[in-house]
Amino acid sequence: GQDYKFTVRVNGASVFSTVTVAGSNTTGSLTTESHPVKPGDYVTIQGTASAAAAGTTLGGVVELDCP
């Protein structure tokens, strides 16, 4: 099937579990993990698609809570 995997990375290191959006689903979430991010850190989202999902566009959102 069409699977999409997203991993949040900080300064080049994967810091959260990978979120998988499988089949006909259009969303996925990971709300139970946290990781400290400080000014100057480089936050990226790594997205990969299964072979069946080739040619599709991946997107994602990271919500940062800055107390």
GROMACS .gro file of C-alpha atoms in nm:
model
   67
    1GLY     CA    1   0.000   0.000   0.000
    2GLN     CA    2   0.087   0.365   0.003
    3ASP     CA    3   0.277   0.445   0.320
    4TYR     CA    4   0.441   0.771   0.423
    5LYS     CA    5   0.685   0.802   0.714
    6PHE     CA    6   0.782   1.125   0.887
    7THR     CA    7   1.062   1.176   1.140
    8VAL     CA    8   1.142   1.503   1.318
    9ARG     CA    9   1.514   1.574   1.339
   10VAL     CA   10   1.702   1.832   1.545
   11ASN     CA   11   2.052   1.926   1.433
   12GLY     CA   12   2.059   1.622   1.202
   13ALA     CA   13   1.959   1.365   1.463
   14SER     CA   14   1.625   1.183   1.475
   15VAL     CA   15   1.474   1.275   1.811
   16PHE     CA   16   1.119   1.140   1.790
   17SER     CA   17   0.954   0.814   1.694
   18THR     CA   18   0.862   0.791   1.328
   19VAL     CA   19   0.500   0.867   1.243
   20THR     CA   20   0.355   0.645   0.971
   21VAL     CA   21   0.054   0.744   0.762
   22ALA     CA   22  -0.066   0.425   0.595
   23GLY     CA   23  -0.306   0.336   0.317
   24SER     CA   24  -0.585   0.585   0.252
   25ASN     CA   25  -0.523   0.776   0.578
   26THR     CA   26  -0.424   1.139   0.533
   27THR     CA   27  -0.301   1.228   0.884
   28GLY     CA   28  -0.089   1.095   1.164
   29SER     CA   29   0.028   1.243   1.492
   30LEU     CA   30   0.273   1.198   1.775
   31THR     CA   31   0.175   1.403   2.077
   32THR     CA   32   0.329   1.212   2.367
   33GLU     CA   33   0.698   1.289   2.311
   34SER     CA   34   0.898   1.602   2.370
   35HIS     CA   35   1.253   1.713   2.304
   36PRO     CA   36   1.423   2.037   2.408
   37VAL     CA   37   1.491   2.280   2.124
   38LYS     CA   38   1.696   2.591   2.184
   39PRO     CA   39   1.763   2.903   1.977
   40GLY     CA   40   1.991   2.819   1.686
   41ASP     CA   41   1.885   2.454   1.662
   42TYR     CA   42   1.802   2.330   1.312
   43VAL     CA   43   1.467   2.145   1.305
   44THR     CA   44   1.375   1.941   0.996
   45ILE     CA   45   1.115   1.684   0.894
   46GLN     CA   46   1.240   1.379   0.706
   47GLY     CA   47   0.966   1.231   0.489
   48THR     CA   48   0.980   0.909   0.292
   49ALA     CA   49   0.722   0.732   0.078
   50SER     CA   50   0.681   0.365  -0.004
   51ALA     CA   51   0.737   0.253  -0.364
   52ALA     CA   52   0.358   0.242  -0.417
   53ALA     CA   53   0.336   0.610  -0.323
   54ALA     CA   54   0.611   0.725  -0.559
   55GLY     CA   55   0.548   1.059  -0.725
   56THR     CA   56   0.333   1.200  -0.447
   57THR     CA   57   0.410   1.512  -0.246
   58LEU     CA   58   0.490   1.482   0.125
   59GLY     CA   59   0.416   1.754   0.378
   60GLY     CA   60   0.409   1.800   0.749
   61VAL     CA   61   0.375   2.043   1.037
   62VAL     CA   62   0.571   2.073   1.359
   63GLU     CA   63   0.410   2.259   1.647
   64LEU     CA   64   0.661   2.406   1.892
   65ASP     CA   65   0.550   2.490   2.243
   66CYS     CA   66   0.772   2.764   2.382
   67PRO     CA   67   0.688   2.823   2.749
   0.00000   0.00000   0.00000
